[in-house]
Amino acid sequence: MSTLPLIFIDGDQGTTGLQIHERLRGRDDLRVLTLPAAERKDARRRAEAINSADIALLCLPDAAAREAITLIENPKVRVIDASSAHRTSPGWVYGFPELSAEQPQAIAQAQRVTNPGCYPTGAIALLRPLVQAGLVPADYPLAIHAVSGYSGGGRAQVEQYEGPEAAQAAPFVLYGLGLAHKHPPEMQLHAGLSQRPVFVPSYGAFRQGIVLSIALQTRLLPQHATLETLRAALQAHYAGARYVTVLDAQQSATTAQLDPTRHNDSNDMTLGVFGNPEHGHILLCAVFDNLGKGASGAAVQNLDLMLGAQ
């Protein structure tokens, strides 16, 4: 019998599941288990599969992910949940390794890891170090804007843009106008905010990639919060990070635009601090792949930590 760890992908035909499967293809340090199409909705077979795994990767809608947890009887089964079902739940370790110096070890030892949402990944990456450093007040009236590729809407949206009716798909869509999106509680909790941020999501007619931006006004920040001190705080926090890069002053000064597809098919993320001191305006930006660092790339990064491969 093989001693290689067995990884069960529950929901391997969804956008995230397919990407995870592709990222694990060819690895010789683990075994991947998926169910054939006829058995994916068979509760007994799913229960058998999940309880046979060393680590189960849940790539499911929220309700199905919660149901999958109830199927676990084997106490040795560890879980990475890629849904939003447990991102603010007690007892679950937040799967953003760059959150703090202690987070990689917490993930490595965890039984239950919740993968971050795509948009929250960028917002938390920018805000948490600055809130912790006292440069952005926890009660700052934040508005977070983000544009994602259409794949962020899952298979149905991908089919809308890549299927026979693609010519009729909108070039750009602003949504969530009721300001009741599911991501703000996750952003608030893990960024250390005391108030719910306003979140304005959108997507464009490109497959994948995200640009997320947060505008700040220096008159509402502590006196020591400047373009330079905010950038330095982010650089210090992510010094030595494998997947996160912070643009330095020269790079920022020569950057005229941000391409959301810059890091497609990778687990990389670039953070930037831009601004106009004359007007007292600062713009925090994050660029990454919504299917990479925002989903499957993060899941595999967490998986490797749990397997002791990082």
Coordinates of C-alpha atoms in Angstrom, one line a residue:
M1 CA 0.0 0.0 0.0
S2 CA 1.3 3.4 -0.9
T3 CA 2.5 5.7 1.9
L4 CA 2.1 8.8 -0.2
P5 CA -0.6 11.2 1.2
L6 CA -4.0 10.9 -0.4
I7 CA -5.7 14.1 -1.5
F8 CA -9.4 14.0 -2.3
I9 CA -10.7 16.9 -4.4
D10 CA -14.4 17.2 -3.8
G11 CA -15.9 19.3 -6.6
D12 CA -13.1 18.8 -9.1
Q13 CA -15.2 19.8 -12.1
G14 CA -15.7 23.4 -10.9
T15 CA -13.4 26.3 -11.9
T16 CA -11.3 26.1 -8.7
G17 CA -11.3 22.3 -8.6
L18 CA -10.1 22.0 -12.2
Q19 CA -7.3 24.5 -11.6
I20 CA -6.1 22.6 -8.4
H21 CA -6.2 19.3 -10.3
E22 CA -4.0 20.9 -13.0
R23 CA -1.6 22.3 -10.5
L24 CA -1.1 18.9 -8.9
R25 CA -0.7 17.1 -12.2
G26 CA 2.6 15.2 -12.4
R27 CA 3.4 15.5 -8.7
D28 CA 5.1 12.4 -7.4
D29 CA 4.8 13.3 -3.6
L30 CA 1.1 12.7 -3.3
R31 CA -1.9 10.8 -4.7
V32 CA -5.0 12.6 -6.0
L33 CA -8.5 11.0 -5.7
T34 CA -11.5 12.3 -7.6
L35 CA -14.9 10.6 -8.2
P36 CA -16.3 9.7 -11.6
A37 CA -19.2 11.8 -12.8
A38 CA -21.8 9.1 -11.9
E39 CA -20.7 9.1 -8.2
R40 CA -20.2 12.8 -7.5
K41 CA -23.6 13.2 -6.0
D42 CA -23.7 9.8 -4.3
A43 CA -23.5 10.7 -0.6
R44 CA -22.2 7.2 0.3
R45 CA -19.3 7.4 -2.2
R46 CA -18.5 10.9 -1.2
A47 CA -18.4 9.9 2.4
E48 CA -16.1 7.0 1.7
A49 CA -13.8 9.1 -0.4
I50 CA -13.5 12.0 2.1
N51 CA -12.9 9.6 5.0
S52 CA -10.2 7.8 3.1
A53 CA -8.3 11.0 2.5
D54 CA -5.4 12.5 4.4
I55 CA -6.4 15.9 3.2
A56 CA -9.8 16.8 1.5
L57 CA -10.0 19.8 -0.7
L58 CA -13.5 21.1 -0.9
C59 CA -14.2 23.0 -4.1
L60 CA -18.0 23.3 -3.5
P61 CA -20.8 25.8 -3.0
D62 CA -21.1 26.9 0.6
A63 CA -24.0 24.7 1.5
A64 CA -22.4 21.6 -0.1
A65 CA -19.1 22.4 1.8
R66 CA -20.9 22.5 5.1
E67 CA -22.6 19.2 4.2
A68 CA -19.2 17.7 3.3
I69 CA -17.9 18.5 6.8
T70 CA -20.8 16.5 8.4
L71 CA -19.7 13.4 6.4
I72 CA -16.3 13.3 8.1
E73 CA -16.1 10.5 10.7
N74 CA -12.4 9.8 10.5
P75 CA -10.6 12.2 12.9
K76 CA -7.4 12.1 10.9
V77 CA -8.9 13.7 7.9
R78 CA -7.7 17.3 7.4
V79 CA -9.6 19.8 5.3
I80 CA -8.9 22.8 3.1
D81 CA -12.2 24.5 2.2
A82 CA -12.1 26.7 -0.9
S83 CA -15.7 27.9 -0.4
S84 CA -16.7 30.9 1.7
A85 CA -18.6 28.7 4.2
H86 CA -16.0 28.9 7.0
R87 CA -13.9 32.0 6.4
T88 CA -15.1 33.7 9.6
S89 CA -15.8 30.5 11.6
P90 CA -14.1 29.8 15.0
G91 CA -11.9 26.8 14.9
W92 CA -10.8 27.3 11.3
V93 CA -7.3 28.6 10.4
Y94 CA -7.3 31.3 7.8
G95 CA -5.3 30.1 4.8
F96 CA -3.4 33.2 3.9
P97 CA 0.2 32.3 4.8
E98 CA 1.4 35.8 4.5
L99 CA -1.0 37.1 7.1
S100 CA 1.7 37.0 9.8
A101 CA 5.0 35.3 10.6
E102 CA 3.1 32.7 12.6
Q103 CA 0.5 31.9 10.0
P104 CA 2.5 29.3 7.9
Q105 CA 3.0 27.2 11.0
A106 CA -0.6 27.6 12.1
I107 CA -1.7 26.3 8.6
A108 CA 0.9 23.5 8.7
Q109 CA -0.5 22.1 11.9
A110 CA -4.2 22.8 11.3
Q111 CA -7.0 20.2 10.9
R112 CA -9.3 22.7 9.2
V113 CA -8.1 25.5 6.9
T114 CA -10.4 27.9 5.1
N115 CA -9.0 29.3 1.8
P116 CA -9.4 33.1 1.5
G117 CA -11.8 34.7 -1.0
C118 CA -10.3 36.1 -4.1
Y119 CA -11.2 39.7 -3.4
P120 CA -10.4 39.5 0.3
T121 CA -6.9 38.2 -0.5
G122 CA -6.0 41.6 -2.0
A123 CA -7.8 43.7 0.5
I124 CA -6.4 41.9 3.5
A125 CA -2.9 41.8 2.0
L126 CA -2.9 45.6 1.7
L127 CA -4.8 46.6 4.9
R128 CA -3.8 44.2 7.7
P129 CA -0.1 45.3 7.9
L130 CA -1.1 48.9 7.8
V131 CA -3.8 48.6 10.5
Q132 CA -1.4 46.6 12.7
A133 CA 1.3 49.3 12.2
G134 CA -1.2 52.0 13.3
L135 CA -0.9 53.7 9.9
V136 CA -4.6 53.1 8.9
P137 CA -7.1 53.5 11.7
A138 CA -9.3 50.4 12.3
D139 CA -12.4 52.5 11.9
Y140 CA -11.3 54.3 8.7
P141 CA -14.2 54.7 6.3
L142 CA -12.9 52.3 3.6
A143 CA -14.2 51.8 0.1
I144 CA -12.6 48.8 -1.7
H145 CA -12.9 48.6 -5.5
A146 CA -12.0 45.6 -7.5
V147 CA -12.2 44.3 -11.1
S148 CA -12.0 40.6 -11.7
G149 CA -11.9 38.4 -14.8
Y150 CA -15.3 36.8 -15.6
S151 CA -14.1 33.4 -14.4
G152 CA -14.7 34.7 -10.8
G153 CA -18.3 34.0 -11.4
G154 CA -17.8 30.3 -11.9
R155 CA -18.7 27.9 -14.7
A156 CA -22.0 29.6 -15.6
Q157 CA -20.2 32.9 -16.2
V158 CA -17.4 31.3 -18.1
E159 CA -19.9 29.7 -20.4
Q160 CA -21.6 33.1 -20.9
Y161 CA -18.4 34.6 -22.1
E162 CA -16.9 31.6 -23.9
G163 CA -20.1 29.9 -25.2
P164 CA -22.2 30.5 -28.3
E165 CA -23.7 33.7 -26.9
A166 CA -20.3 35.3 -26.1
A167 CA -20.8 38.2 -28.5
Q168 CA -23.7 39.4 -26.4
A169 CA -21.8 39.3 -23.1
A170 CA -21.3 42.7 -21.5
P171 CA -17.7 44.2 -21.7
F172 CA -17.9 45.4 -18.1
V173 CA -20.3 44.8 -15.2
L174 CA -20.5 46.5 -11.8
Y175 CA -22.5 44.4 -9.4
G176 CA -23.3 44.0 -5.7
L177 CA -25.1 47.4 -5.7
G178 CA -27.1 46.5 -2.6
L179 CA -23.7 46.5 -0.7
A180 CA -24.5 43.2 0.9
H181 CA -21.7 41.1 -0.7
K182 CA -20.5 38.1 1.3
H183 CA -16.8 39.3 1.3
P184 CA -16.8 42.3 3.7
P185 CA -17.2 40.3 6.9
E186 CA -14.1 38.3 5.9
M187 CA -12.2 41.5 5.0
Q188 CA -13.2 43.2 8.3
L189 CA -12.2 40.2 10.5
H190 CA -8.9 39.3 9.0
A191 CA -7.7 42.9 8.2
G192 CA -8.4 43.9 11.8
L193 CA -11.0 46.5 11.0
S194 CA -13.6 47.7 13.5
Q195 CA -16.1 48.8 10.8
R196 CA -17.5 47.0 7.8
P197 CA -15.8 48.3 4.6
V198 CA -17.8 49.3 1.5
F199 CA -17.0 46.8 -1.2
V200 CA -17.6 47.6 -4.9
P201 CA -16.9 44.5 -7.1
S202 CA -17.0 44.3 -10.8
Y203 CA -15.8 42.1 -13.7
G204 CA -14.7 42.6 -17.2
A205 CA -14.6 40.7 -20.5
F206 CA -11.2 39.0 -19.7
R207 CA -11.0 35.5 -18.3
Q208 CA -8.9 35.9 -15.2
G209 CA -6.9 38.4 -13.1
I210 CA -7.8 41.0 -10.5
V211 CA -6.9 44.7 -9.9
L212 CA -8.1 45.8 -6.4
S213 CA -7.7 49.4 -5.2
I214 CA -8.3 51.3 -1.9
A215 CA -8.2 55.1 -1.9
L216 CA -7.0 56.9 1.3
Q217 CA -6.9 60.5 2.3
T218 CA -4.0 61.6 4.4
R219 CA -6.1 64.1 6.3
L220 CA -8.0 61.1 7.8
L221 CA -4.8 59.2 8.6
P222 CA -2.4 59.6 11.6
Q223 CA 0.2 62.3 11.0
H224 CA 3.0 59.8 10.5
A225 CA 1.1 58.0 7.8
T226 CA 2.6 59.0 4.5
L227 CA 3.2 57.5 1.0
E228 CA 6.6 56.5 2.2
T229 CA 5.7 55.0 5.6
L230 CA 2.8 53.0 4.2
R231 CA 5.0 51.6 1.5
A232 CA 7.8 50.8 4.0
A233 CA 5.3 49.0 6.3
L234 CA 4.2 46.7 3.5
Q235 CA 7.8 46.1 2.4
A236 CA 8.8 45.2 5.9
H237 CA 5.8 42.8 6.3
Y238 CA 6.4 41.0 3.1
A239 CA 10.2 40.9 3.2
G240 CA 11.3 37.5 2.1
A241 CA 7.8 36.4 1.0
R242 CA 7.9 34.0 -1.9
Y243 CA 4.7 35.0 -3.7
V244 CA 4.1 38.6 -2.6
T245 CA 6.1 41.6 -4.0
V246 CA 5.8 45.2 -3.0
L247 CA 6.8 47.8 -5.6
D248 CA 9.5 50.2 -4.4
A249 CA 9.5 53.9 -4.8
Q250 CA 11.2 53.9 -8.2
Q251 CA 8.9 51.1 -9.6
S252 CA 5.9 53.0 -8.3
A253 CA 6.9 56.2 -9.9
T254 CA 7.4 54.6 -13.3
T255 CA 4.2 52.6 -13.2
A256 CA 1.5 54.3 -15.2
Q257 CA -1.1 51.6 -15.3
L258 CA -1.9 48.1 -13.8
D259 CA -2.8 45.1 -15.9
P260 CA -5.1 42.7 -14.1
T261 CA -3.8 39.8 -16.1
R262 CA -0.2 40.4 -15.1
H263 CA 0.0 37.3 -12.8
N264 CA -2.3 35.0 -14.6
D265 CA -1.6 31.3 -14.1
S266 CA 0.7 32.0 -11.2
N267 CA 0.4 32.3 -7.4
D268 CA 2.1 35.7 -7.4
M269 CA 0.7 39.0 -6.2
T270 CA 2.1 42.5 -6.6
L271 CA 1.2 45.3 -4.1
G272 CA 1.7 49.0 -4.9
V273 CA 1.4 52.3 -3.0
F274 CA 0.7 55.2 -5.3
G275 CA -0.3 58.8 -4.5
N276 CA -0.3 62.5 -4.9
P277 CA 1.1 64.3 -1.8
E278 CA 0.0 67.7 -3.1
H279 CA -3.6 66.5 -2.9
G280 CA -3.2 64.3 0.1
H281 CA -4.4 61.2 -1.8
I282 CA -2.9 57.7 -1.6
L283 CA -4.0 54.6 -3.6
L284 CA -3.3 51.1 -2.4
C285 CA -3.4 48.5 -5.2
A286 CA -3.1 44.7 -5.5
V287 CA -2.7 42.7 -8.7
F288 CA -3.1 38.9 -8.8
D289 CA -4.9 36.0 -10.5
N290 CA -8.3 35.3 -9.1
L291 CA -7.8 31.7 -10.0
G292 CA -4.2 31.7 -8.7
K293 CA -3.4 33.5 -5.4
G294 CA -7.2 34.2 -5.2
A295 CA -8.2 30.5 -5.3
S296 CA -6.4 27.4 -6.6
G297 CA -2.8 28.7 -6.1
A298 CA -3.6 29.6 -2.5
A299 CA -5.1 26.2 -1.9
V300 CA -2.0 24.4 -3.2
Q301 CA 0.2 26.7 -1.2
N302 CA -1.8 25.7 1.9
L303 CA -1.7 22.1 0.9
D304 CA 2.1 22.1 0.6
L305 CA 2.3 23.7 4.1
M306 CA 0.1 21.0 5.5
L307 CA 2.2 18.3 3.8
G308 CA 5.4 19.9 5.1
A309 CA 6.5 20.6 1.5
Q310 CA 7.3 24.3 2.2

